[in-house]
Short mmCIF file of the N, C-alpha and C atoms (twelve columns), coordinates in Angstrom:
data_MODEL
# 
_entry.id   MODEL 
# 
loop_
_atom_site.group_PDB 
_atom_site.id 
_atom_site.type_symbol 
_atom_site.label_atom_id 
_atom_site.label_alt_id 
_atom_site.label_comp_id 
_atom_site.label_asym_id 
_atom_site.label_seq_id 
_atom_site.Cartn_x 
_atom_site.Cartn_y 
_atom_site.Cartn_z 
_atom_site.pdbx_PDB_model_num 
ATOM 1   N N  . MET A 1   36.458 101.621 124.626 1 
ATOM 2   C CA . MET A 1   37.861 102.011 124.604 1 
ATOM 3   C C  . MET A 1   38.672 100.913 123.919 1 
ATOM 4   N N  . ILE A 2   39.461 101.292 122.954 1 
ATOM 5   C CA . ILE A 2   40.361 100.368 122.261 1 
ATOM 6   C C  . ILE A 2   41.761 100.548 122.844 1 
ATOM 7   N N  . ILE A 3   42.386 99.442  123.175 1 
ATOM 8   C CA . ILE A 3   43.778 99.470  123.633 1 
ATOM 9   C C  . ILE A 3   44.620 98.975  122.456 1 
ATOM 10  N N  . ASP A 4   45.435 99.843  121.887 1 
ATOM 11  C CA . ASP A 4   46.274 99.494  120.738 1 
ATOM 12  C C  . ASP A 4   47.677 99.173  121.254 1 
ATOM 13  N N  . TYR A 5   47.969 97.890  121.396 1 
ATOM 14  C CA . TYR A 5   49.261 97.474  121.942 1 
ATOM 15  C C  . TYR A 5   50.434 97.859  121.050 1 
ATOM 16  N N  . LYS A 6   50.177 98.113  119.770 1 
ATOM 17  C CA . LYS A 6   51.257 98.553  118.882 1 
ATOM 18  C C  . LYS A 6   51.783 99.934  119.296 1 
ATOM 19  N N  . LYS A 7   50.952 100.695 120.004 1 
ATOM 20  C CA . LYS A 7   51.338 102.038 120.443 1 
ATOM 21  C C  . LYS A 7   51.892 102.067 121.864 1 
ATOM 22  N N  . ILE A 8   51.936 100.929 122.538 1 
ATOM 23  C CA . ILE A 8   52.470 100.843 123.900 1 
ATOM 24  C C  . ILE A 8   53.895 100.316 123.828 1 
ATOM 25  N N  . GLU A 9   54.800 100.997 124.487 1 
ATOM 26  C CA . GLU A 9   56.208 100.598 124.458 1 
ATOM 27  C C  . GLU A 9   56.406 99.223  125.090 1 
ATOM 28  N N  . GLU A 10  57.198 98.417  124.406 1 
ATOM 29  C CA . GLU A 10  57.533 97.084  124.891 1 
ATOM 30  C C  . GLU A 10  58.583 97.183  125.995 1 
ATOM 31  N N  . GLU A 11  58.404 96.405  127.054 1 
ATOM 32  C CA . GLU A 11  59.378 96.327  128.145 1 
ATOM 33  C C  . GLU A 11  59.934 94.912  128.210 1 
ATOM 34  N N  . THR A 12  61.211 94.785  128.489 1 
ATOM 35  C CA . THR A 12  61.811 93.478  128.740 1 
ATOM 36  C C  . THR A 12  62.138 93.398  130.223 1 
ATOM 37  N N  . LEU A 13  61.560 92.402  130.884 1 
ATOM 38  C CA . LEU A 13  61.766 92.203  132.318 1 
ATOM 39  C C  . LEU A 13  62.527 90.909  132.527 1 
ATOM 40  N N  . LEU A 14  63.575 90.966  133.318 1 
ATOM 41  C CA . LEU A 14  64.347 89.766  133.643 1 
ATOM 42  C C  . LEU A 14  63.888 89.219  134.986 1 
ATOM 43  N N  . ASN A 15  63.763 87.894  135.055 1 
ATOM 44  C CA . ASN A 15  63.446 87.198  136.300 1 
ATOM 45  C C  . ASN A 15  62.194 87.766  136.975 1 
ATOM 46  N N  . PHE A 16  61.107 87.889  136.187 1 
ATOM 47  C CA . PHE A 16  59.853 88.484  136.646 1 
ATOM 48  C C  . PHE A 16  59.326 87.803  137.900 1 
ATOM 49  N N  . LYS A 17  59.098 88.581  138.927 1 
ATOM 50  C CA . LYS A 17  58.591 88.126  140.237 1 
ATOM 51  C C  . LYS A 17  59.440 86.991  140.811 1 
ATOM 52  N N  . GLY A 18  60.737 86.995  140.504 1 
ATOM 53  C CA . GLY A 18  61.633 85.967  141.028 1 
ATOM 54  C C  . GLY A 18  61.757 84.741  140.148 1 
ATOM 55  N N  . GLY A 19  61.177 84.787  138.949 1 
ATOM 56  C CA . GLY A 19  61.295 83.665  138.023 1 
ATOM 57  C C  . GLY A 19  62.627 83.703  137.299 1 
ATOM 58  N N  . ASN A 20  62.688 83.018  136.168 1 
ATOM 59  C CA . ASN A 20  63.922 82.933  135.381 1 
ATOM 60  C C  . ASN A 20  63.695 83.421  133.967 1 
ATOM 61  N N  . GLY A 21  64.706 84.066  133.405 1 
ATOM 62  C CA . GLY A 21  64.677 84.429  132.002 1 
ATOM 63  C C  . GLY A 21  63.931 85.710  131.699 1 
ATOM 64  N N  . GLU A 22  63.553 85.841  130.417 1 
ATOM 65  C CA . GLU A 22  63.000 87.083  129.881 1 
ATOM 66  C C  . GLU A 22  61.499 87.041  129.687 1 
ATOM 67  N N  . LEU A 23  60.839 88.095  130.147 1 
ATOM 68  C CA . LEU A 23  59.434 88.366  129.865 1 
ATOM 69  C C  . LEU A 23  59.401 89.670  129.078 1 
ATOM 70  N N  . ILE A 24  58.779 89.650  127.908 1 
ATOM 71  C CA . ILE A 24  58.641 90.845  127.084 1 
ATOM 72  C C  . ILE A 24  57.161 91.200  127.099 1 
ATOM 73  N N  . THR A 25  56.843 92.439  127.493 1 
ATOM 74  C CA . THR A 25  55.444 92.772  127.738 1 
ATOM 75  C C  . THR A 25  55.088 94.183  127.298 1 
ATOM 76  N N  . ARG A 26  53.830 94.358  126.965 1 
ATOM 77  C CA . ARG A 26  53.219 95.663  126.718 1 
ATOM 78  C C  . ARG A 26  52.023 95.714  127.660 1 
ATOM 79  N N  . ASN A 27  51.971 96.739  128.510 1 
ATOM 80  C CA . ASN A 27  50.964 96.791  129.564 1 
ATOM 81  C C  . ASN A 27  50.123 98.058  129.496 1 
ATOM 82  N N  . PHE A 28  48.824 97.887  129.662 1 
ATOM 83  C CA . PHE A 28  47.915 98.995  129.900 1 
ATOM 84  C C  . PHE A 28  47.538 98.917  131.375 1 
ATOM 85  N N  . ILE A 29  47.734 100.008 132.101 1 
ATOM 86  C CA . ILE A 29  47.466 100.007 133.541 1 
ATOM 87  C C  . ILE A 29  46.652 101.243 133.897 1 
ATOM 88  N N  . ASP A 30  45.558 101.032 134.633 1 
ATOM 89  C CA . ASP A 30  44.835 102.140 135.244 1 
ATOM 90  C C  . ASP A 30  44.553 101.763 136.698 1 
ATOM 91  N N  . GLU A 31  43.715 102.535 137.382 1 
ATOM 92  C CA . GLU A 31  43.493 102.290 138.812 1 
ATOM 93  C C  . GLU A 31  42.712 101.004 139.089 1 
ATOM 94  N N  . ASN A 32  42.074 100.427 138.071 1 
ATOM 95  C CA . ASN A 32  41.247 99.241  138.278 1 
ATOM 96  C C  . ASN A 32  41.801 97.950  137.683 1 
ATOM 97  N N  . ASN A 33  42.666 98.050  136.684 1 
ATOM 98  C CA . ASN A 33  43.115 96.856  135.960 1 
ATOM 99  C C  . ASN A 33  44.533 97.011  135.431 1 
ATOM 100 N N  . LYS A 34  45.179 95.868  135.276 1 
ATOM 101 C CA . LYS A 34  46.418 95.767  134.511 1 
ATOM 102 C C  . LYS A 34  46.090 94.777  133.392 1 
ATOM 103 N N  . ILE A 35  46.267 95.226  132.136 1 
ATOM 104 C CA . ILE A 35  45.929 94.400  130.980 1 
ATOM 105 C C  . ILE A 35  47.199 94.251  130.158 1 
ATOM 106 N N  . MET A 36  47.650 93.012  129.996 1 
ATOM 107 C CA . MET A 36  48.972 92.744  129.430 1 
ATOM 108 C C  . MET A 36  48.910 91.867  128.189 1 
ATOM 109 N N  . CYS A 37  49.752 92.173  127.240 1 
ATOM 110 C CA . CYS A 37  50.014 91.309  126.101 1 
ATOM 111 C C  . CYS A 37  51.506 91.003  126.186 1 
ATOM 112 N N  . SER A 38  51.851 89.743  126.440 1 
ATOM 113 C CA . SER A 38  53.220 89.410  126.838 1 
ATOM 114 C C  . SER A 38  53.746 88.171  126.133 1 
ATOM 115 N N  . ARG A 39  55.081 88.070  126.145 1 
ATOM 116 C CA . ARG A 39  55.787 86.895  125.622 1 
ATOM 117 C C  . ARG A 39  56.794 86.434  126.659 1 
ATOM 118 N N  . LEU A 40  56.732 85.178  127.001 1 
ATOM 119 C CA . LEU A 40  57.704 84.562  127.903 1 
ATOM 120 C C  . LEU A 40  58.636 83.728  127.030 1 
ATOM 121 N N  . LYS A 41  59.924 84.017  127.085 1 
ATOM 122 C CA . LYS A 41  60.903 83.357  126.218 1 
ATOM 123 C C  . LYS A 41  61.039 81.866  126.577 1 
ATOM 124 N N  . PRO A 42  61.520 81.036  125.632 1 
ATOM 125 C CA . PRO A 42  61.695 79.609  125.907 1 
ATOM 126 C C  . PRO A 42  62.552 79.375  127.151 1 
ATOM 127 N N  . GLY A 43  62.096 78.481  128.002 1 
ATOM 128 C CA . GLY A 43  62.810 78.150  129.242 1 
ATOM 129 C C  . GLY A 43  62.600 79.133  130.369 1 
ATOM 130 N N  . ALA A 44  61.896 80.235  130.106 1 
ATOM 131 C CA . ALA A 44  61.690 81.261  131.128 1 
ATOM 132 C C  . ALA A 44  60.464 80.946  131.980 1 
ATOM 133 N N  . SER A 45  60.376 81.634  133.120 1 
ATOM 134 C CA . SER A 45  59.235 81.465  134.023 1 
ATOM 135 C C  . SER A 45  58.960 82.764  134.763 1 
ATOM 136 N N  . SER A 46  57.739 82.882  135.243 1 
ATOM 137 C CA . SER A 46  57.428 83.928  136.220 1 
ATOM 138 C C  . SER A 46  57.609 83.298  137.594 1 
ATOM 139 N N  . GLY A 47  57.915 84.097  138.584 1 
ATOM 140 C CA . GLY A 47  58.093 83.570  139.933 1 
ATOM 141 C C  . GLY A 47  56.757 83.239  140.588 1 
ATOM 142 N N  . TYR A 48  56.797 82.320  141.521 1 
ATOM 143 C CA . TYR A 48  55.605 81.923  142.267 1 
ATOM 144 C C  . TYR A 48  55.186 83.092  143.154 1 
ATOM 145 N N  . HIS A 49  53.942 83.520  143.033 1 
ATOM 146 C CA . HIS A 49  53.459 84.671  143.792 1 
ATOM 147 C C  . HIS A 49  51.974 84.518  144.112 1 
ATOM 148 N N  . THR A 50  51.537 85.214  145.148 1 
ATOM 149 C CA . THR A 50  50.152 85.182  145.609 1 
ATOM 150 C C  . THR A 50  49.444 86.456  145.163 1 
ATOM 151 N N  . HIS A 51  48.215 86.321  144.704 1 
ATOM 152 C CA . HIS A 51  47.406 87.474  144.313 1 
ATOM 153 C C  . HIS A 51  46.651 87.982  145.526 1 
ATOM 154 N N  . GLU A 52  47.115 89.116  146.027 1 
ATOM 155 C CA . GLU A 52  46.496 89.761  147.180 1 
ATOM 156 C C  . GLU A 52  45.860 91.060  146.706 1 
ATOM 157 N N  . GLY A 53  44.553 91.188  146.839 1 
ATOM 158 C CA . GLY A 53  43.855 92.382  146.389 1 
ATOM 159 C C  . GLY A 53  43.512 92.374  144.913 1 
ATOM 160 N N  . ASN A 54  43.882 91.306  144.208 1 
ATOM 161 C CA . ASN A 54  43.554 91.167  142.791 1 
ATOM 162 C C  . ASN A 54  43.506 89.693  142.407 1 
ATOM 163 N N  . SER A 55  43.117 89.432  141.185 1 
ATOM 164 C CA . SER A 55  43.122 88.082  140.620 1 
ATOM 165 C C  . SER A 55  43.774 88.186  139.242 1 
ATOM 166 N N  . GLU A 56  43.913 87.064  138.539 1 
ATOM 167 C CA . GLU A 56  44.501 87.115  137.201 1 
ATOM 168 C C  . GLU A 56  43.862 86.073  136.294 1 
ATOM 169 N N  . ILE A 57  43.568 86.499  135.071 1 
ATOM 170 C CA . ILE A 57  43.057 85.629  134.026 1 
ATOM 171 C C  . ILE A 57  44.083 85.652  132.901 1 
ATOM 172 N N  . VAL A 58  44.554 84.485  132.458 1 
ATOM 173 C CA . VAL A 58  45.592 84.384  131.431 1 
ATOM 174 C C  . VAL A 58  45.065 83.527  130.276 1 
ATOM 175 N N  . TYR A 59  45.010 84.120  129.071 1 
ATOM 176 C CA . TYR A 59  44.607 83.400  127.870 1 
ATOM 177 C C  . TYR A 59  45.859 83.124  127.047 1 
ATOM 178 N N  . ILE A 60  46.122 81.859  126.746 1 
ATOM 179 C CA . ILE A 60  47.317 81.451  126.006 1 
ATOM 180 C C  . ILE A 60  47.051 81.594  124.508 1 
ATOM 181 N N  . LEU A 61  47.762 82.544  123.881 1 
ATOM 182 C CA . LEU A 61  47.609 82.795  122.446 1 
ATOM 183 C C  . LEU A 61  48.436 81.821  121.607 1 
ATOM 184 N N  . SER A 62  49.645 81.488  122.085 1 
ATOM 185 C CA . SER A 62  50.462 80.482  121.398 1 
ATOM 186 C C  . SER A 62  51.525 79.982  122.357 1 
ATOM 187 N N  . GLY A 63  51.853 78.719  122.173 1 
ATOM 188 C CA . GLY A 63  52.885 78.105  122.997 1 
ATOM 189 C C  . GLY A 63  52.319 77.049  123.929 1 
ATOM 190 N N  . LYS A 64  53.218 76.516  124.740 1 
ATOM 191 C CA . LYS A 64  52.829 75.484  125.707 1 
ATOM 192 C C  . LYS A 64  53.713 75.602  126.934 1 
ATOM 193 N N  . GLY A 65  53.250 75.066  128.014 1 
ATOM 194 C CA . GLY A 65  54.017 75.113  129.250 1 
ATOM 195 C C  . GLY A 65  53.197 74.572  130.405 1 
ATOM 196 N N  . HIS A 66  53.491 75.081  131.588 1 
ATOM 197 C CA . HIS A 66  52.705 74.671  132.751 1 
ATOM 198 C C  . HIS A 66  52.660 75.795  133.779 1 
ATOM 199 N N  . PHE A 67  51.609 75.758  134.562 1 
ATOM 200 C CA . PHE A 67  51.490 76.615  135.731 1 
ATOM 201 C C  . PHE A 67  51.715 75.750  136.958 1 
ATOM 202 N N  . VAL A 68  52.273 76.330  137.990 1 
ATOM 203 C CA . VAL A 68  52.184 75.759  139.322 1 
ATOM 204 C C  . VAL A 68  51.139 76.627  140.009 1 
ATOM 205 N N  . TYR A 69  50.002 76.025  140.332 1 
ATOM 206 C CA . TYR A 69  48.861 76.726  140.907 1 
ATOM 207 C C  . TYR A 69  48.557 76.132  142.274 1 
ATOM 208 N N  . ASP A 70  48.703 76.935  143.304 1 
ATOM 209 C CA . ASP A 70  48.509 76.471  144.689 1 
ATOM 210 C C  . ASP A 70  49.281 75.184  144.951 1 
ATOM 211 N N  . GLY A 71  50.504 75.117  144.392 1 
ATOM 212 C CA . GLY A 71  51.392 73.987  144.634 1 
ATOM 213 C C  . GLY A 71  51.210 72.820  143.694 1 
ATOM 214 N N  . ASN A 72  50.211 72.856  142.802 1 
ATOM 215 C CA . ASN A 72  49.951 71.753  141.877 1 
ATOM 216 C C  . ASN A 72  50.314 72.164  140.455 1 
ATOM 217 N N  . GLU A 73  50.909 71.233  139.697 1 
ATOM 218 C CA . GLU A 73  51.304 71.514  138.328 1 
ATOM 219 C C  . GLU A 73  50.134 71.282  137.374 1 
ATOM 220 N N  . GLU A 74  49.912 72.259  136.463 1 
ATOM 221 C CA . GLU A 74  48.843 72.173  135.474 1 
ATOM 222 C C  . GLU A 74  49.423 72.516  134.103 1 
ATOM 223 N N  . ALA A 75  49.425 71.550  133.176 1 
ATOM 224 C CA . ALA A 75  49.935 71.783  131.824 1 
ATOM 225 C C  . ALA A 75  48.930 72.601  131.027 1 
ATOM 226 N N  . PHE A 76  49.434 73.425  130.099 1 
ATOM 227 C CA . PHE A 76  48.559 74.197  129.221 1 
ATOM 228 C C  . PHE A 76  49.133 74.236  127.818 1 
ATOM 229 N N  . GLN A 77  48.264 74.616  126.870 1 
ATOM 230 C CA . GLN A 77  48.643 74.773  125.471 1 
ATOM 231 C C  . GLN A 77  47.840 75.918  124.873 1 
ATOM 232 N N  . THR A 78  48.111 76.240  123.625 1 
ATOM 233 C CA . THR A 78  47.411 77.309  122.923 1 
ATOM 234 C C  . THR A 78  45.901 77.151  123.078 1 
ATOM 235 N N  . GLY A 79  45.232 78.269  123.414 1 
ATOM 236 C CA . GLY A 79  43.781 78.280  123.553 1 
ATOM 237 C C  . GLY A 79  43.275 78.053  124.960 1 
ATOM 238 N N  . ASP A 80  44.140 77.615  125.867 1 
ATOM 239 C CA . ASP A 80  43.723 77.397  127.251 1 
ATOM 240 C C  . ASP A 80  43.649 78.726  128.005 1 
ATOM 241 N N  . VAL A 81  42.833 78.746  129.061 1 
ATOM 242 C CA . VAL A 81  42.708 79.896  129.945 1 
ATOM 243 C C  . VAL A 81  43.027 79.435  131.362 1 
ATOM 244 N N  . HIS A 82  43.872 80.191  132.029 1 
ATOM 245 C CA . HIS A 82  44.219 79.934  133.431 1 
ATOM 246 C C  . HIS A 82  43.629 81.053  134.279 1 
ATOM 247 N N  . TYR A 83  43.042 80.690  135.416 1 
ATOM 248 C CA . TYR A 83  42.469 81.666  136.329 1 
ATOM 249 C C  . TYR A 83  43.100 81.484  137.703 1 
ATOM 250 N N  . CYS A 84  43.604 82.577  138.269 1 
ATOM 251 C CA . CYS A 84  44.164 82.567  139.614 1 
ATOM 252 C C  . CYS A 84  43.353 83.560  140.453 1 
ATOM 253 N N  . PRO A 85  42.406 83.071  141.264 1 
ATOM 254 C CA . PRO A 85  41.582 83.966  142.071 1 
ATOM 255 C C  . PRO A 85  42.387 84.669  143.165 1 
ATOM 256 N N  . MET A 86  41.823 85.740  143.680 1 
ATOM 257 C CA . MET A 86  42.444 86.463  144.789 1 
ATOM 258 C C  . MET A 86  42.691 85.491  145.947 1 
ATOM 259 N N  . GLY A 87  43.874 85.623  146.554 1 
ATOM 260 C CA . GLY A 87  44.247 84.763  147.668 1 
ATOM 261 C C  . GLY A 87  44.935 83.481  147.264 1 
ATOM 262 N N  . HIS A 88  45.030 83.215  145.972 1 
ATOM 263 C CA . HIS A 88  45.683 82.004  145.467 1 
ATOM 264 C C  . HIS A 88  47.034 82.361  144.846 1 
ATOM 265 N N  . SER A 89  47.858 81.341  144.607 1 
ATOM 266 C CA . SER A 89  49.233 81.553  144.137 1 
ATOM 267 C C  . SER A 89  49.497 80.778  142.857 1 
ATOM 268 N N  . HIS A 90  50.414 81.328  142.051 1 
ATOM 269 C CA . HIS A 90  50.783 80.633  140.815 1 
ATOM 270 C C  . HIS A 90  52.121 81.122  140.285 1 
ATOM 271 N N  . ALA A 91  52.658 80.350  139.345 1 
ATOM 272 C CA . ALA A 91  53.837 80.685  138.546 1 
ATOM 273 C C  . ALA A 91  53.615 80.059  137.178 1 
ATOM 274 N N  . MET A 92  54.167 80.680  136.127 1 
ATOM 275 C CA . MET A 92  54.010 80.197  134.760 1 
ATOM 276 C C  . MET A 92  55.375 79.827  134.191 1 
ATOM 277 N N  . PHE A 93  55.445 78.728  133.447 1 
ATOM 278 C CA . PHE A 93  56.681 78.219  132.866 1 
ATOM 279 C C  . PHE A 93  56.492 77.958  131.378 1 
ATOM 280 N N  . ASN A 94  57.435 78.440  130.561 1 
ATOM 281 C CA . ASN A 94  57.428 78.153  129.133 1 
ATOM 282 C C  . ASN A 94  58.261 76.896  128.917 1 
ATOM 283 N N  . ASP A 95  57.587 75.791  128.579 1 
ATOM 284 C CA . ASP A 95  58.256 74.510  128.351 1 
ATOM 285 C C  . ASP A 95  58.595 74.276  126.887 1 
ATOM 286 N N  . GLY A 96  58.210 75.215  126.013 1 
ATOM 287 C CA . GLY A 96  58.386 75.015  124.578 1 
ATOM 288 C C  . GLY A 96  59.682 75.595  124.047 1 
ATOM 289 N N  . ASP A 97  59.856 75.450  122.730 1 
ATOM 290 C CA . ASP A 97  61.036 75.957  122.029 1 
ATOM 291 C C  . ASP A 97  60.792 77.335  121.418 1 
ATOM 292 N N  . GLU A 98  59.568 77.846  121.536 1 
ATOM 293 C CA . GLU A 98  59.202 79.148  120.987 1 
ATOM 294 C C  . GLU A 98  58.658 80.033  122.090 1 
ATOM 295 N N  . ASP A 99  58.505 81.330  121.779 1 
ATOM 296 C CA . ASP A 99  57.923 82.237  122.757 1 
ATOM 297 C C  . ASP A 99  56.527 81.762  123.158 1 
ATOM 298 N N  . LEU A 100 56.215 81.904  124.430 1 
ATOM 299 C CA . LEU A 100 54.876 81.672  124.950 1 
ATOM 300 C C  . LEU A 100 54.181 83.033  124.930 1 
ATOM 301 N N  . VAL A 101 53.146 83.176  124.131 1 
ATOM 302 C CA . VAL A 101 52.460 84.455  123.969 1 
ATOM 303 C C  . VAL A 101 51.115 84.364  124.683 1 
ATOM 304 N N  . TYR A 102 50.830 85.368  125.515 1 
ATOM 305 C CA . TYR A 102 49.580 85.340  126.272 1 
ATOM 306 C C  . TYR A 102 49.029 86.737  126.492 1 
ATOM 307 N N  . PHE A 103 47.739 86.771  126.774 1 
ATOM 308 C CA . PHE A 103 47.013 87.978  127.108 1 
ATOM 309 C C  . PHE A 103 46.498 87.800  128.527 1 
ATOM 310 N N  . ALA A 104 46.779 88.748  129.416 1 
ATOM 311 C CA . ALA A 104 46.379 88.589  130.812 1 
ATOM 312 C C  . ALA A 104 45.694 89.848  131.328 1 
ATOM 313 N N  . ILE A 105 44.712 89.625  132.199 1 
ATOM 314 C CA . ILE A 105 44.003 90.716  132.861 1 
ATOM 315 C C  . ILE A 105 44.111 90.502  134.361 1 
ATOM 316 N N  . VAL A 106 44.525 91.558  135.069 1 
ATOM 317 C CA . VAL A 106 44.639 91.526  136.526 1 
ATOM 318 C C  . VAL A 106 43.735 92.636  137.074 1 
ATOM 319 N N  . PRO A 107 42.476 92.286  137.427 1 
ATOM 320 C CA . PRO A 107 41.579 93.287  137.996 1 
ATOM 321 C C  . PRO A 107 41.820 93.467  139.491 1 
ATOM 322 N N  . GLN A 108 41.755 94.713  139.935 1 
ATOM 323 C CA . GLN A 108 41.861 95.026  141.370 1 
ATOM 324 C C  . GLN A 108 40.513 94.767  142.029 1 
ATOM 325 N N  . HIS A 109 40.528 94.224  143.248 1 
ATOM 326 C CA . HIS A 109 39.309 93.985  144.023 1 
ATOM 327 C C  . HIS A 109 39.334 94.910  145.228 1 
ATOM 328 N N  . ASN A 110 38.294 95.683  145.376 1 
ATOM 329 C CA . ASN A 110 38.222 96.630  146.510 1 
ATOM 330 C C  . ASN A 110 37.437 96.074  147.660 1 
# 
């Protein structure tokens, strides 16, 4: 199955999960996974949240910033992968002057 993000409508979300600023995203969602291609605007963040019933894998396509993962700060840059297992918490911050572009997969765990 090919997911063509050019054919998925872009959504702009403000203050995602209690964070700050703009998240622009295209999402493929089915009963087992949420697969996202997203941009976090400069200075924006996702809110700190816990993965209950799922986990998240985030591949950084471009940009730099940091995650707060289980209360600890972890810097990242283009090419890095962040993993937040089920039961753990994180938030993402764009520390750069350009959009932070990433690809994320959130699989459901039964």
